[in-house]
Structures are given as structure tokens and as C-alpha cells.
CSV table of C-alpha atoms in Angstrom, one decimal:
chain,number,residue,atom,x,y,z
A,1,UNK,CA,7.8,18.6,21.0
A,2,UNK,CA,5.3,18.1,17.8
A,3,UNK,CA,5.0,15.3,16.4
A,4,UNK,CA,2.3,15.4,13.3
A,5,UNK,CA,0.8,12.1,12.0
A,6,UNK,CA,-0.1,11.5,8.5
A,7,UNK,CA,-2.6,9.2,7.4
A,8,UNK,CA,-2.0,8.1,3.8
A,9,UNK,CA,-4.6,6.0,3.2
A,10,UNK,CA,-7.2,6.8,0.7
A,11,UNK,CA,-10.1,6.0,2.3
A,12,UNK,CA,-12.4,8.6,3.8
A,13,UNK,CA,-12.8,6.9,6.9
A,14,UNK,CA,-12.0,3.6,9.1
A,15,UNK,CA,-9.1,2.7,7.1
A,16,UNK,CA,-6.2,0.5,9.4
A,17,UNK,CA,-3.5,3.3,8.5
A,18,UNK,CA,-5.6,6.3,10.3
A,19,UNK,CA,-6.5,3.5,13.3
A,20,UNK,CA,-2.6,2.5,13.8
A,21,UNK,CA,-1.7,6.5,13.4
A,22,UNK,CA,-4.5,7.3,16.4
A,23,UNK,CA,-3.4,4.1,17.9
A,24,UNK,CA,0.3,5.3,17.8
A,25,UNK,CA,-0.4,9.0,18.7
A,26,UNK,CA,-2.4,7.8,21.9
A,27,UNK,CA,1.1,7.0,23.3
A,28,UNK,CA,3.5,9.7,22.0
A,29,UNK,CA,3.9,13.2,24.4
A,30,UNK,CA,3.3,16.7,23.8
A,31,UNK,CA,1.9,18.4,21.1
A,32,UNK,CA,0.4,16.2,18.2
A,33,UNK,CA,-1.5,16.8,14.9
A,34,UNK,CA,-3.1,14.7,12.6
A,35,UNK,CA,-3.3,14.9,8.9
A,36,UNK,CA,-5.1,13.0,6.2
A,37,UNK,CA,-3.2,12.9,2.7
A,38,UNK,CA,-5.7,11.4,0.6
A,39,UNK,CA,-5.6,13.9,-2.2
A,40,UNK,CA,-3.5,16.9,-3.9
A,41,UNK,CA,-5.8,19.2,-2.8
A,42,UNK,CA,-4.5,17.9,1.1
A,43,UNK,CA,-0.7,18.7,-0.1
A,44,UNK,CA,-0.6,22.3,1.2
A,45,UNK,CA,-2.5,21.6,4.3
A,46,UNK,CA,-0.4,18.8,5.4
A,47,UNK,CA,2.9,20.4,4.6
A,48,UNK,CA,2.0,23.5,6.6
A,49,UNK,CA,1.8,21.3,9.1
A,50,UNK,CA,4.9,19.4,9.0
A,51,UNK,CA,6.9,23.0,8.4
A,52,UNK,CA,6.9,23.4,12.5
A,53,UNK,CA,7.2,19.8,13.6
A,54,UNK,CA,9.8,17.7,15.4
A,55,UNK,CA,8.7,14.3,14.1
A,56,UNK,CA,6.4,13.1,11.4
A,57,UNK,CA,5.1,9.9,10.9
A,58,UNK,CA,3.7,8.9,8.2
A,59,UNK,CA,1.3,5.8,8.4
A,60,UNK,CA,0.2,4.3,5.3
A,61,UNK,CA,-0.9,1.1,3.3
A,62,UNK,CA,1.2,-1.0,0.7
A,63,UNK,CA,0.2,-0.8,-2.5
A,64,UNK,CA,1.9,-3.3,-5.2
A,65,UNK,CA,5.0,-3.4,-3.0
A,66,UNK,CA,5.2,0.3,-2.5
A,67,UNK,CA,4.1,3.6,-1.4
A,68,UNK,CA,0.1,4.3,-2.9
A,69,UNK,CA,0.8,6.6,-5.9
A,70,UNK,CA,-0.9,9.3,-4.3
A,71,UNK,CA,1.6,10.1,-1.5
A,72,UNK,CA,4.5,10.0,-3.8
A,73,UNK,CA,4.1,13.8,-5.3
A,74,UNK,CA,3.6,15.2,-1.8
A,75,UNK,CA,6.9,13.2,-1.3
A,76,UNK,CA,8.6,15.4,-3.5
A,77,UNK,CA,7.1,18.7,-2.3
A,78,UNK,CA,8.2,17.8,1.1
A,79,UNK,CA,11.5,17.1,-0.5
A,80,UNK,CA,11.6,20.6,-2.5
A,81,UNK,CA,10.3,22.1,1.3
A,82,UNK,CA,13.0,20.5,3.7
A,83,UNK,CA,16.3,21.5,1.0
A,84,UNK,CA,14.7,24.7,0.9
A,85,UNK,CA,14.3,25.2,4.5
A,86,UNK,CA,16.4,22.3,6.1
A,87,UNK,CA,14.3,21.3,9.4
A,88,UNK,CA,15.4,19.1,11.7
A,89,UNK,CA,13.2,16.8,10.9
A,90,UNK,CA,12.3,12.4,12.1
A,91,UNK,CA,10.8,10.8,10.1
A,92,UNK,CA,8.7,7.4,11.7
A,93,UNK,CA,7.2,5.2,9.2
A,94,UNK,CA,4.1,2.7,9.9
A,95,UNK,CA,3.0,0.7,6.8
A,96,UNK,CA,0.8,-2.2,6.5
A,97,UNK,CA,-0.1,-4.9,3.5
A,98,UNK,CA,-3.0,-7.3,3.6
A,99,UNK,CA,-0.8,-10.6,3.5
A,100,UNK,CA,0.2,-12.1,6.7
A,101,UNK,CA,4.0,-11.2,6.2
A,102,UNK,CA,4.8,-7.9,7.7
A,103,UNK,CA,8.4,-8.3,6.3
A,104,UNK,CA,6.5,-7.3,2.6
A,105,UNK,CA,6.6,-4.0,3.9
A,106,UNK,CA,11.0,-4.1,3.2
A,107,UNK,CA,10.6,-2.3,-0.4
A,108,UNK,CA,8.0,0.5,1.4
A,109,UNK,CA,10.4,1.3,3.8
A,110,UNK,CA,13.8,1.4,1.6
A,111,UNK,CA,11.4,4.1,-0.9
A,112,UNK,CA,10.7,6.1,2.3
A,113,UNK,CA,14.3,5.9,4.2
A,114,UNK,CA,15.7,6.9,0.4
A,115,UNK,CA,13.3,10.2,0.5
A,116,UNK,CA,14.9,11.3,3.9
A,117,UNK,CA,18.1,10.2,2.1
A,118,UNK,CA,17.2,13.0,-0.2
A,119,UNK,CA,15.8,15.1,1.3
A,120,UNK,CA,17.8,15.7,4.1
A,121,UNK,CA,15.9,14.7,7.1
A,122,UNK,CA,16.6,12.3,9.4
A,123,UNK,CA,15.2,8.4,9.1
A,124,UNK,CA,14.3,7.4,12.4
A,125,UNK,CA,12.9,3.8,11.0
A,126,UNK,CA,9.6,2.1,10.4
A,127,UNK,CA,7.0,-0.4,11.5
A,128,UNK,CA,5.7,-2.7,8.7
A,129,UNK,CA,2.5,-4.4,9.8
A,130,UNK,CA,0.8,-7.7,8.5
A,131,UNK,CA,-2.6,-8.6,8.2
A,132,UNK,CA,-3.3,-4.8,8.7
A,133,UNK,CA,-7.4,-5.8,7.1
A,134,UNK,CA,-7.5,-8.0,9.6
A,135,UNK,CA,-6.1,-6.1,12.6
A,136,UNK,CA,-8.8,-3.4,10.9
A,137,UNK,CA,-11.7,-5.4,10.6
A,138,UNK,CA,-10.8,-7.0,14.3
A,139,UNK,CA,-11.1,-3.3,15.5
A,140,UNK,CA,-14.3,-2.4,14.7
A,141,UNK,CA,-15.9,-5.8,14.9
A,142,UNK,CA,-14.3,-4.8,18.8
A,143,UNK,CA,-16.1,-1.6,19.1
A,144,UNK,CA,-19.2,-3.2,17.6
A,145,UNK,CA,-19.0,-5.9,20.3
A,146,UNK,CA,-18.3,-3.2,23.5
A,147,UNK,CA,-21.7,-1.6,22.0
A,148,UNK,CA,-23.9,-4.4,21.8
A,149,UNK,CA,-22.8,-5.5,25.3
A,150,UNK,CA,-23.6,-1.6,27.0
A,151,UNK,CA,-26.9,-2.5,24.8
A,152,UNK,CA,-27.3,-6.1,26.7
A,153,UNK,CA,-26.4,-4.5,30.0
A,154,UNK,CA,-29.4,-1.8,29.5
A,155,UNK,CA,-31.8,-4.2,28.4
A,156,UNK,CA,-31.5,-6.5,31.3
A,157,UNK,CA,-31.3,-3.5,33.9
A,158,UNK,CA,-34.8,-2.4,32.5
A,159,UNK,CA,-36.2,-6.2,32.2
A,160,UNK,CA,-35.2,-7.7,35.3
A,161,UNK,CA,-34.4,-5.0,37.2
A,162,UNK,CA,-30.6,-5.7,38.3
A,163,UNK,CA,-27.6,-5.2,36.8
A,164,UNK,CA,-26.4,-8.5,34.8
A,165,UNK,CA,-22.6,-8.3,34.4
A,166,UNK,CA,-22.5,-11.1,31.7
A,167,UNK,CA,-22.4,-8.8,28.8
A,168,UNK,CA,-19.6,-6.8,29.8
A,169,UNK,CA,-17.4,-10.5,30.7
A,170,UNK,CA,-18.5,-11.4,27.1
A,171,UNK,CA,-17.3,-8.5,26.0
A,172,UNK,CA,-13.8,-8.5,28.1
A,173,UNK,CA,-13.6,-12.3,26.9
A,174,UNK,CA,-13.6,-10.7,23.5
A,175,UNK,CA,-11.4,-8.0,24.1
A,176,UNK,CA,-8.8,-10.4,25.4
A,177,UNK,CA,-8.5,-12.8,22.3
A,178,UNK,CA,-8.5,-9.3,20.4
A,179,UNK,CA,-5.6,-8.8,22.1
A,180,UNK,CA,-3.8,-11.8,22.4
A,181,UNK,CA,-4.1,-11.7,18.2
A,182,UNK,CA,-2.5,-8.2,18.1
A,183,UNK,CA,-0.4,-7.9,20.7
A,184,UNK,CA,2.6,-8.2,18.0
A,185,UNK,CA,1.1,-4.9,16.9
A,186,UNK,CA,1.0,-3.3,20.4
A,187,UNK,CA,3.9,-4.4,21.4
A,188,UNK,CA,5.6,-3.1,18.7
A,189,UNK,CA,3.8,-0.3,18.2
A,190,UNK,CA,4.5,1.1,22.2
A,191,UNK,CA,8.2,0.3,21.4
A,192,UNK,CA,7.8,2.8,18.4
A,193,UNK,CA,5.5,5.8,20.3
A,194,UNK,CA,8.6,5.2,23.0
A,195,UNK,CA,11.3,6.1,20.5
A,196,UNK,CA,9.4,8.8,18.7
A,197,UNK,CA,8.9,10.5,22.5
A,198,UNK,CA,12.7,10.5,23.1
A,199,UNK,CA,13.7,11.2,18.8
A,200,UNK,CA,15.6,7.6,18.8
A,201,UNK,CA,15.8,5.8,15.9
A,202,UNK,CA,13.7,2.5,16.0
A,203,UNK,CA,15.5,0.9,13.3
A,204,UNK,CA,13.3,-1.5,10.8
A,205,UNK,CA,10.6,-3.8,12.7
A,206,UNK,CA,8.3,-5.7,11.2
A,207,UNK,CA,5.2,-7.8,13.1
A,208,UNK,CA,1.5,-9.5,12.2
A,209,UNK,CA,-1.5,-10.3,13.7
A,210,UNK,CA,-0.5,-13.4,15.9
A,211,UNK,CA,-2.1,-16.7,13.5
A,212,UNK,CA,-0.4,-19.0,11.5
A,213,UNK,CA,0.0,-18.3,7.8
A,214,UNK,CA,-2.4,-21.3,6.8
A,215,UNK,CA,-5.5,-20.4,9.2
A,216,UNK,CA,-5.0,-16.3,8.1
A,217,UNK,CA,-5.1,-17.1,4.2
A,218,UNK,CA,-8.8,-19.4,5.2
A,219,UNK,CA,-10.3,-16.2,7.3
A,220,UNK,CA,-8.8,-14.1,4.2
A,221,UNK,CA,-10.7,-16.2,2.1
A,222,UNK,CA,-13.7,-16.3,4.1
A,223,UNK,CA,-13.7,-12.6,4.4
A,224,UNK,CA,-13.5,-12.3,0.3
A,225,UNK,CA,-15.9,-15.1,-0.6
A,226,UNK,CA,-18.5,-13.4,1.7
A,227,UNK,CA,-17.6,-9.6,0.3
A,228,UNK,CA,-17.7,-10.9,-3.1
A,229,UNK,CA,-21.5,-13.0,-2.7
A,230,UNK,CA,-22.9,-9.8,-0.9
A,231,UNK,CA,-21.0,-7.3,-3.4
A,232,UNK,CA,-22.4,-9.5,-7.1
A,233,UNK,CA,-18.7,-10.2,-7.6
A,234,UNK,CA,-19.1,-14.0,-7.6
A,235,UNK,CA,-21.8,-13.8,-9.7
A,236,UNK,CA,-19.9,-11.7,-12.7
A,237,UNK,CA,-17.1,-13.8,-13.6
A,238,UNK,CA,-15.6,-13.7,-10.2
A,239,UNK,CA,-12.3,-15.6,-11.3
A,240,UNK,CA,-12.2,-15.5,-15.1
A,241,UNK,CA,-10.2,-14.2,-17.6
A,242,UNK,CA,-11.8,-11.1,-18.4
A,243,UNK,CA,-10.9,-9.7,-21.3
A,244,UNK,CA,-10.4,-5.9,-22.3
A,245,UNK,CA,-13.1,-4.6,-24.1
A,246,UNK,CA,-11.1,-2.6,-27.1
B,1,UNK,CA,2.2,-10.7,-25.2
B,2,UNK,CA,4.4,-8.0,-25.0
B,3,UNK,CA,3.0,-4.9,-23.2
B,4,UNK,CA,5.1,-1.3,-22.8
B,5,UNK,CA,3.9,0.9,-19.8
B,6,UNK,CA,6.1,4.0,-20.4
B,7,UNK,CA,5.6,7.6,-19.0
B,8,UNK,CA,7.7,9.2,-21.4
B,9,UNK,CA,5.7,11.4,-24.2
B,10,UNK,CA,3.6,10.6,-26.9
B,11,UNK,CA,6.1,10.5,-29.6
B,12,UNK,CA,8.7,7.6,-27.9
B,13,UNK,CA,5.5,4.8,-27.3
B,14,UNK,CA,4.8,5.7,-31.3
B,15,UNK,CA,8.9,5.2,-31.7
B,16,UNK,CA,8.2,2.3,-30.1
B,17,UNK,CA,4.6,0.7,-32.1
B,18,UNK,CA,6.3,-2.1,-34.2
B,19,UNK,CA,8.3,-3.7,-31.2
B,20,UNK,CA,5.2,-4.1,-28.9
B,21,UNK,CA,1.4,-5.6,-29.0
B,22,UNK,CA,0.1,-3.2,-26.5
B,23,UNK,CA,1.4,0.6,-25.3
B,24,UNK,CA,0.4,2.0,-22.6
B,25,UNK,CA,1.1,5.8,-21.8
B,26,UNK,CA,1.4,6.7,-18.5
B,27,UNK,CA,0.2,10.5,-18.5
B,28,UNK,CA,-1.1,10.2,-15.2
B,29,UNK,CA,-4.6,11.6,-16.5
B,30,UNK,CA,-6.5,9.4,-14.1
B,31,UNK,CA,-7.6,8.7,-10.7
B,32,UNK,CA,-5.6,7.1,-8.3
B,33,UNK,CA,-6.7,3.3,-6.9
B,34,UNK,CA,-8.7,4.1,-3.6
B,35,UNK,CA,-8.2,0.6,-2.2
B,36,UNK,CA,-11.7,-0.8,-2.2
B,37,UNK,CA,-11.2,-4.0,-3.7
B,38,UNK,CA,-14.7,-3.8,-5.8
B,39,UNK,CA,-12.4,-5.0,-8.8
B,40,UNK,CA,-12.3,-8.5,-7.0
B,41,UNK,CA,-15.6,-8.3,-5.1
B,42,UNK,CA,-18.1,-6.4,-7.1
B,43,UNK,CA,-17.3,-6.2,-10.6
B,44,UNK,CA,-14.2,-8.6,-11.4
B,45,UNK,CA,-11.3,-7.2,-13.1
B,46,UNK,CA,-12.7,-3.2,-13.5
B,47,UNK,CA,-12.2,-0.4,-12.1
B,48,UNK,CA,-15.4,1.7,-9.9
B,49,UNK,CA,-13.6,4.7,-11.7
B,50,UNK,CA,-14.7,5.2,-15.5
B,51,UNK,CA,-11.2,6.3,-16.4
B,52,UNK,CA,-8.9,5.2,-19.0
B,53,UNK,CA,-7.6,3.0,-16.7
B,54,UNK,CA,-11.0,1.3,-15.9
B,55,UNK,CA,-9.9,-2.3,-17.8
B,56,UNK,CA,-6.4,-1.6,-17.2
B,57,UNK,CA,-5.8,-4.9,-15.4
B,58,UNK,CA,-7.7,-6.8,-18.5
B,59,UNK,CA,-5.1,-5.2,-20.2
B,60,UNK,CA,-1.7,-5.6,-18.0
B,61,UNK,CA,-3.1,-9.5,-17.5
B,62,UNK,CA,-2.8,-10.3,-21.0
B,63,UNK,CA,0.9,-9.7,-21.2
B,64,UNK,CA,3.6,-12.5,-21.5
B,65,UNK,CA,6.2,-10.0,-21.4
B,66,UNK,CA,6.0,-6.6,-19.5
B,67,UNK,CA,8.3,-3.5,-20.1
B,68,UNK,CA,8.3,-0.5,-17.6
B,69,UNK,CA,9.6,2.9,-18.6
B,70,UNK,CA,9.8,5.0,-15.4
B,71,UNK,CA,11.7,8.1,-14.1
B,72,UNK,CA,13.1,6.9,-10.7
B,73,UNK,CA,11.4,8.0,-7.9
B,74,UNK,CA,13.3,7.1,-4.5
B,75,UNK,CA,14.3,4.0,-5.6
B,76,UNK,CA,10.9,3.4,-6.8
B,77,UNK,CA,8.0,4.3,-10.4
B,78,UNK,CA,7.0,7.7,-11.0
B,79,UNK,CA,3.6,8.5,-9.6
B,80,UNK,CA,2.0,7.9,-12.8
B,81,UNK,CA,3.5,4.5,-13.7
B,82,UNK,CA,2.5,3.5,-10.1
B,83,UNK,CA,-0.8,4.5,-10.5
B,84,UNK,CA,-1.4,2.4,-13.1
B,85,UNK,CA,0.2,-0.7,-11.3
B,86,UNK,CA,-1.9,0.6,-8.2
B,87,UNK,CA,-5.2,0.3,-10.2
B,88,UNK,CA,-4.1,-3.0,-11.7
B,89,UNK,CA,-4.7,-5.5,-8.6
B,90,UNK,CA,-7.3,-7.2,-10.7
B,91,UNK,CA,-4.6,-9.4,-12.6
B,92,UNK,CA,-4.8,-11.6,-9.8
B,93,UNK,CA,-8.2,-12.6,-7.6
B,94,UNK,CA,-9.2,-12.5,-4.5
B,95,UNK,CA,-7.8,-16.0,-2.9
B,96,UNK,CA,-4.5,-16.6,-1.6
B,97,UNK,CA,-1.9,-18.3,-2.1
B,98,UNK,CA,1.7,-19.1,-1.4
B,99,UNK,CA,4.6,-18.0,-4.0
B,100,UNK,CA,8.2,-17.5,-3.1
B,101,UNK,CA,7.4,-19.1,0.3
B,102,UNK,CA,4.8,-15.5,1.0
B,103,UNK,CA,1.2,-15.5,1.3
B,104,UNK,CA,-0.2,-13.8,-2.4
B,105,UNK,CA,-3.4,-14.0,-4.4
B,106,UNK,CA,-4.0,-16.4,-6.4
B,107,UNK,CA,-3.1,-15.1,-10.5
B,108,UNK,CA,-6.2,-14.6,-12.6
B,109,UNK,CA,-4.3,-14.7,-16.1
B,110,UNK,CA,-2.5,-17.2,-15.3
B,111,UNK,CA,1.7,-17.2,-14.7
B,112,UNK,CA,3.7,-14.6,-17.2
B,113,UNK,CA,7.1,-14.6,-18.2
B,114,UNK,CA,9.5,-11.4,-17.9
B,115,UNK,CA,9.1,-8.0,-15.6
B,116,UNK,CA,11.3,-5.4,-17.1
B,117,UNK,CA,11.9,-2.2,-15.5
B,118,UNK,CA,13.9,1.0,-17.2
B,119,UNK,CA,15.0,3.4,-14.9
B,120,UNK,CA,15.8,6.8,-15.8
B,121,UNK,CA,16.8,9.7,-13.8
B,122,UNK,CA,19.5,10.1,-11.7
B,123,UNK,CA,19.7,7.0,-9.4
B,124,UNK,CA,21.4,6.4,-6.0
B,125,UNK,CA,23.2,3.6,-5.3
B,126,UNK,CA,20.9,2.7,-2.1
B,127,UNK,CA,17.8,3.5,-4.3
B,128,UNK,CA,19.5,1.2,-7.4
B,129,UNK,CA,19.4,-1.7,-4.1
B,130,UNK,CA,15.6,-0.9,-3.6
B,131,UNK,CA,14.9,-1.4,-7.7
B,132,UNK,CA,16.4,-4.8,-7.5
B,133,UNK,CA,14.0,-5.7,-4.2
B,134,UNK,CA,11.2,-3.9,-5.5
B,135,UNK,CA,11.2,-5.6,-9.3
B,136,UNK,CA,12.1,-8.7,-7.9
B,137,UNK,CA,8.8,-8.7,-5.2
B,138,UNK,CA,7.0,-7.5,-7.6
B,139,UNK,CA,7.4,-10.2,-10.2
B,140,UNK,CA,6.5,-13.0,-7.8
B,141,UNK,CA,3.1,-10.6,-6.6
B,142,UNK,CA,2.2,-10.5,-9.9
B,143,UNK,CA,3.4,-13.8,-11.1
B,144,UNK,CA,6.4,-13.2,-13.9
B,145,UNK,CA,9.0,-15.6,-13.5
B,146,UNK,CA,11.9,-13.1,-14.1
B,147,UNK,CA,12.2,-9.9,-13.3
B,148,UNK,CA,15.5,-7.3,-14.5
B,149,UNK,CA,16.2,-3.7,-13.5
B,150,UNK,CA,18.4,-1.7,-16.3
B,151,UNK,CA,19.5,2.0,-15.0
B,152,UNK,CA,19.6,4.2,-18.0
B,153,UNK,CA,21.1,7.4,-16.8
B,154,UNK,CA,21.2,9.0,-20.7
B,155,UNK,CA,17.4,9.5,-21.9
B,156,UNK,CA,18.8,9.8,-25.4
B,157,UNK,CA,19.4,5.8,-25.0
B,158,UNK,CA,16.1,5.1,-23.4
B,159,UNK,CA,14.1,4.0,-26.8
B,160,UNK,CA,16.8,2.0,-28.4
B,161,UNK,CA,17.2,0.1,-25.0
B,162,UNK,CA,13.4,-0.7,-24.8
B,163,UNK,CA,13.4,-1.9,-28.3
């Protein structure tokens, strides 16, 4: 079995769609590929790919309510491929959105369920994610935390001499609440390596990082008010009316 | 103001002049949006890219009215009318909100009034469902208070229905 993962995000590196798509492939057997489709020039690379696969699963962002404009042409040379060639083909689909809801992901998933439609292959269902910054952000703030804590543990070996184990429980403390915010997202996300190892549909399942809707929009907040002070935003017309220059 | 985002050719948006303030082609000669969010943090309401969609959201923000022109695509825009809606995130601001019961940022220009979409192209009757949804959502992300999907399977009828 091959399953091939596509990460459909734009960004070069540490984007939530390439972490939930490593995440995702940590669980699933056999033989497994991963693929970024950030440009055209990826197209051929990434359909070579596909062309000997059992399952692919495509794990991208929502943009405005849909699929990021620069998947959607790839979309229809995998369409042109799979009536051509007609593979047996599932198709998995992980998408998260910024907002708390991961229902906002609905439109996402009817575009993608109407390309297998079309092209032939078979929909196996989707995962649509809230808060995906945040499960992001929560990630590497996680791996910046299990660093500083091997760091801690060194230091006090060479000061005092002994090993101290209260960096590494600092850390595990962390890892926990980590946890107990996402494990919506693991939970969910298991359920879906489990169907992609036996080819069963999943159906439509949507999940978010565990906090209330009210205390997620004041860390969003936070998180943009701080970006936008370090970034100049704030300082140049943060929330005006802007006005086209022509 | 009424704003046309078409990505039909050059002649039907100059068809088209006298009926709308603003026309914008969709020829898909620009970058797509690489989801950085510098057009809320670091220079509000532009683009990074120096493209002609750079201002776009300026642009899109200003419009009372918007019209949509698109080929259908799975039940969804073309890839060059969705890049512009990709690049245009800077209608709205950083902070969030509530609307429709569902977290969304907060609306720099302010509430607008109608989101129109023409779909052309063959059309499905489960991708026809996902136009309705996806109009519908994104009218409240972007703040119009209605939104209407028109399928328009004869191109020949496309310019005197977005009259």
C-alpha cells in the first residue's frame, strides 16, 4: 500500500498543513511519500507521484472559504490524469482555517469531494481542523520548550554536578496542557490514519483546538496585536480605510 | 460602489464599462497569496508582492455591490478569480469577531451590501449545492449582507445577465 501526502500550503516551511500531513503519515502503514504543492513548477513532480499510489491525502489550509488558488490547476491535471488512466484511487482530505470553527472547512471539502466526483476517484472523506495557527504555533512553541529544557538539564549537570529532573517535568507539564488543547486533533486525526490504513471511508469530521470560542478570539488577538507592533503594522494605518492609490 | 471581478476576456469587462465603477480582469497574471498575513501585520491593506494585485483589497473594500464572473470549478471560482479573492484578506483586519454566530475578523471597510456570483461552465447539481454554501459563507466572511448564485450555462448570455 502507498499512500502519498500532499502538503498544499504555500509556505516553505513550518506551515500547520505540512505538520498535520507528518502528523497523519506517522500513523498510516506501508509505503508513504510526501509531496509539497506550493507551486506549478511542483505539478509534475507531485503527479508522478500520485500515478502509483493507493491513497492520497491532500492536507491543506482554507483560503476565503475554499481551496488556496494554487492547488486548484493541479486539481484539474490530476483530473485530466485519473480519466485518462482511471486509478483506483482514495482520496483523504485534511484542511484547516484560522477561526476556532472547524465546521468552516464544509465548502473546502464539498470542492474537493466534487473533484473525485469528477474525476473518478473515490472520496474517502475529510478532516477539517480549527484553530489550525494555533495548533501550529502550540507545536513549535512545544519543540522550543523540549529544547530549552535538554538545555536546563545540561546546564545543571555541569553546575551542580547531578542530574536535576525539574526541567524535563516542566517540560512534560507542558506537553500535557499541549495535549489536553489538541487532543480533538489527535483523536481525530488517529481515527483518520486508521481508515486510510484499511481504505475506509471516514466520512466528514470536523474538530478544534479544545478552548472556548471567547478565550481563542483574545489569544488570536493577542497573537496579532503583538505580530502587528513587532511587524510596523500598527504603526501604518493598522485598521484604516486605506484607500487604493489609482 | 459597484465592482465587477470577471475572468472572461478583455472585450466583455469593456462591454461591460458603463454599468460598473470598477472592473477588474481576472487574467491570472499574478502571484498567488502565500498566506503571510503581512497585509494585516506589516503594511495594512497591501500586498508583499508588487503585482497588480498589490492594492487589490483597497480596491475590493470599496465596493457596495460586488459581481463575480467565474467559470465553475468543482463547485467553486476559477483559479484566477480565486486568486484575487485569495490576495484580498486585507478587506477586513486582524481582530475577530462574531458574525452569523462564527468567529470572523473584524471588517475594515465597513459592512457591504450584495455578493453576486455568475457561474459559467457546465455545473453539477452537487457542485450548484456547494455555490449556494460557498457564496453564502463568503458573504458573511466578507461582510455583504446578501449573497445570490445565478448558473449561466449559455456564455452568449453571460454579459447581458451581469448588466
Amino acid at each position: 500500500m502507498k499512500t502519498v501526502f500532499i502538503d498544499c500550503s504555500p509556505k516553505k516551511r513550518l506551515s500547520a498543513s505540512g505538520f498535520i500531513a507528518g502528523f497523519t503519515a506517522a500513523f498510516v502503514a506501508g509505503k508513504k511519500k510526501k509531496e509539497k504543492l506550493r507551486t506549478k513548477a511542483d505539478y509534475g513532480r507531485v503527479l508522478e507521484a500520485v500515478k502509483d499510489a493507493d491513497s492520497v491525502v491532500f492536507s491543506m489550509p482554507l483560503y476565503v472559504d475554499g481551496v488556496p488558488s494554487h492547488v486548484l490547476p493541479f486539481l484539474r491535471e490530476m483530473e485530466l490524469y485519473c480519466k485518462e488512466s482511471n486509478p483506483a484511487l482514495n482520496v483523504y482530505v485534511i484542511a484547516n482555517n484560522g477561526f476556532i470553527e472547524g465546521r468552516q472547512n464544509e465548502p473546502l471539502m464539498q470542492v474537493m469531494e466534487n473533484f473525485c466526483a469528477r474525476s473518478g476517484i473515490s472520496w474517502r472523506g475529510g478532516l477539517g481542523i480549527g484553530g489550525g495557527v494555533m495548533m501550529n504555533v502550540m507545536r513549535i512553541m512545544l519543540t522550543v520548550f523540549f529544547g530549552l529544557a535538554i538545555l536546563n538539564t545540561i546546564l545543571a549537570v555541569v553546575r551542580e554536578g547531578s542530574f536535576q529532573a525539574g526541567p524535563l517535568l516542566g517540560f512534560g507539564k507542558q506537553a500535557l496542557e499541549v495535549l489536553f488543547f489538541g487532543c480533538g486533533i489527535v483523536a481525530f486525526d488517529l481515527w483518520l490514519a486508521f481508515c486510510i490504513n484499511r481504505q475506509k471511508p471516514f466520512g466528514k469530521r470536523y474538530t478544534r483546538v479544545m478552548l472556548p470560542s471567547f478565550v481563542f478570539i483574545l489569544f488570536a488577538d493577542i497573537f496579532f496585536v503583538i505580530a502587528s507592533f513587532f511587524q510596523g503594522g500598527m504603526f501604518r494605518g493598522w485598521l484604516a480605510k486605506k484607500k487604493p492609490a489609482d | 460602489m459597484r465592482i465587477l471581478i470577471h475572468d472572461r476576456n478583455e472585450e466583455f469587462g469593456q462591454a461591460l464599462k458603463e454599468k460598473y465603477d470598477r472592473i477588474i480582469r481576472a487574467d491570472g497574471k499574478y502571484a498567488p497569496c502565500q498566506g503571510c498575513f503581512h497585509c494585516w501585520t506589516k503594511h495594512p491593506a497591501a500586498c508583499g508582492m508588487k503585482d497588480s494585485l498589490h492594492e487589490i483589497c483597497r480596491v475590493i473594500g470599496q465596493a457596495d455591490d460586488l459581481v463575480i464572473v467565474t467559470e465553475n470549478w468543482y463547485g467553486g471560482y476559477s483559479p484566477a478569480v480565486k486568486n484575487i479573492l485569495d490576495r484580498s484578506i486585507g478587506t477586513s483586519t486582524p481582530m475577530s469577531t462574531y458574525r452569523a454566530g462564527e468567529m470572523h475578523h473584524t471588517l475594515r471597510y465597513g459592512r457591504h451590501s450584495s455578493w453576486s456570483v455568475l457561474v459559467y461552465g457546465e455545473t453539477a447539481e452537487n457542485e450548484k449545492k456547494t455555490w449556494k454554501l460557498l457564496a453564502e459563507k463568503n458573504a458573511i466572511n466578507d461582510g455583504f449582507r446578501s449573497s445570490e448564485v445565478s448558473f449561466i450555462p449559455d456564455t452568449e448570455e453571460l454579459e447581458a445577465r451581469a448588466q
